[in-house]
Amino acid sequence: MLNFEKSKQAFKESSQYMPGGVNSPVRAFKNVGGDPLFIEKGAGSHIFDIDGNEYIDYVLSWGPLILGHADPKVVKDLQDATTRGTSYGAPTLLETELAKKIHEIVPSVEMMRMVSSGTEATMSAIRLARGYTHRDKIVKFVGNYHGHSDSLLVDAGSGVATFNVHDAPGVPKDLAYDTLTVAYNDVAGIKNVFKAHGDEIACVIVEPIAGNMGVIPGTKEFLQTLRDLTTESHSLLIFDEVMSGFRAAYHGAQDLYQIKPDLTTLGKVVGGGLPVGVFGGRRDIMEYITPDGPVYHAGTLSGNPLAMTGGLSTLEQLNDDLYKQMFARTDELTRGIKQAADDHHVPVTVHHVGTMWSYFFNKGPVNNFADVQKSDVDYFAKFFKALLQHGVYTAPSQFETNFMSSKHTKEDIQKTIAAFNAAFDDVSEG
Ligand SMILES: *Cc1c(COP(=O)(O)O)cnc(C)c1O
């Protein structure tokens, strides 16, 4: 058995000063039981906790680290950037350089604003959509997560699901009232909402590939219906690609499905592990932002040189070959997991798109949040802990996504599949 004594002590102390001992709730391991691991360092595909235990890491800071931990070029570029100062609150060449790079990879983003988190990106995109259309209502899907701003924290998936928060205390009723929610992948449901409210809807915001209730791809019909309905009703379609951008596919889910949203939000990979979010899209809409237009947006540290360097250094290293390798590894891993579960007669549904993957202890099909809820969370909790013992760190929740990085080797994949087999053995033996 691994020793977690130092993490246990550290958690006791952090709990004195931070609610739940953490700065973001899912880190607290609440829904798998036990105490969270405190991390000392990361290197490539591996992380090390403060007790000296080593794990193959598939959380990767919840998505950003597509090049793994402490990528040598990212580290070097950040070190160099730091010596020139960390922020000026004035324009730098780096911001335009990153904006050009993002536009090159995601061409629908003609103009953009850099912010410091995914939450800020979606919040700002929603305000822009409301300002542009002069409408108040927005539509989101049950189990989709778009950060923790008021309008979007309704039926918001993972973190919220894990902690059983159905409505969101602290969100004014009037704001919640303007957020209409529909089941994910429910074509008839969204058509009904547009029939009733079409001319009041500012925008539809959607994760084209849902990643905050485990991985659930949107169907082509569903996403095309959203495109058609919003166009007909003169409301805007926002693809929240904070997770799926640079992950589901190099050019994002919008390239995979060949559907062009009006606005896109990005985050996670776009900062390469530093705090960056982006909202952008059609030029005529983005020109509504201050100082060109009337919709206010600002940020003291928006586009700061360190964050821009983290993003640039990461995006510059991405290419088709790297994606081919990561996709093949994800394929191999998820096939191995399915096989391991089958061999142990454990009902499982394994989903993966690009470098995003998740396993549900659920015989399936898993197409929306109601399906996800039928998963065996007790089995998951036991399994997660067994997997840790075998040196594999996956998301500590049945409702979260795991990731692949460019640093995961064939050997890592083989070791991980062996660990899954061993964990299934342990759990079935009780
Ligand atoms: C993570 C995430 C967010 C929020 O981003 P933060 O940087 O955590 O604020 C928004 N939307 C999606 C789809 C996400 O996965």
Short mmCIF file of C-alpha atoms and ligand atoms in Angstrom, two decimals, residues 24 62 116-122 144-148 205-212 240-244 265-268 275-277 403, ligand 1:
data_model
loop_
_atom_site.label_atom_id
_atom_site.label_comp_id
_atom_site.label_asym_id
_atom_site.label_seq_id
_atom_site.Cartn_x
_atom_site.Cartn_y
_atom_site.Cartn_z
CA SER A 24 -11.53 24.28 -6.82
CA TRP A 62 -7.78 19.18 -16.17
CA SER A 116 -7.55 34.91 -17.79
CA SER A 117 -9.91 31.92 -17.52
CA GLY A 118 -12.54 29.90 -19.33
CA THR A 119 -15.15 31.31 -16.96
CA GLU A 120 -14.27 34.84 -18.00
CA ALA A 121 -14.36 33.88 -21.69
CA THR A 122 -17.87 32.39 -21.59
CA ASN A 144 -22.73 21.25 -19.97
CA TYR A 145 -20.38 23.36 -17.88
CA HIS A 146 -19.34 26.82 -18.96
CA GLY A 147 -17.54 28.08 -15.86
CA HIS A 148 -19.07 29.56 -12.74
CA ILE A 205 -24.08 28.08 -25.77
CA VAL A 206 -22.99 24.46 -26.11
CA GLU A 207 -20.03 22.18 -25.56
CA PRO A 208 -19.98 20.59 -29.03
CA ILE A 209 -18.27 17.65 -27.38
CA ALA A 210 -19.39 17.61 -23.78
CA GLY A 211 -16.52 17.02 -21.40
CA ASN A 212 -17.93 18.00 -18.04
CA ASP A 240 -17.68 26.55 -25.85
CA GLU A 241 -14.44 24.87 -26.88
CA VAL A 242 -12.58 25.65 -23.65
CA MET A 243 -12.04 21.90 -23.35
CA SER A 244 -12.54 20.54 -26.87
CA THR A 265 -14.64 30.35 -26.36
CA LEU A 266 -11.25 28.79 -25.70
CA GLY A 267 -9.22 28.11 -22.57
CA LYS A 268 -7.16 25.30 -21.04
CA PRO A 275 -4.18 31.31 -17.09
CA VAL A 276 -5.56 32.17 -20.54
CA GLY A 277 -9.08 32.24 -21.91
CA PHE A 403 -6.72 13.48 -21.27
C1 LIG B 1 -13.05 24.24 -17.85
C2 LIG B 1 -14.19 24.77 -18.63
C3 LIG B 1 -14.67 26.07 -18.45
C4 LIG B 1 -14.18 26.98 -17.36
O1 LIG B 1 -12.86 27.31 -17.51
P1 LIG B 1 -12.04 27.84 -16.19
O2 LIG B 1 -10.70 28.21 -16.75
O3 LIG B 1 -12.02 26.71 -15.23
O4 LIG B 1 -12.77 29.02 -15.67
C5 LIG B 1 -15.66 26.53 -19.30
N1 LIG B 1 -16.16 25.73 -20.27
C6 LIG B 1 -15.73 24.48 -20.47
C7 LIG B 1 -16.30 23.66 -21.57
C8 LIG B 1 -14.75 23.95 -19.64
O5 LIG B 1 -14.35 22.67 -19.81
#
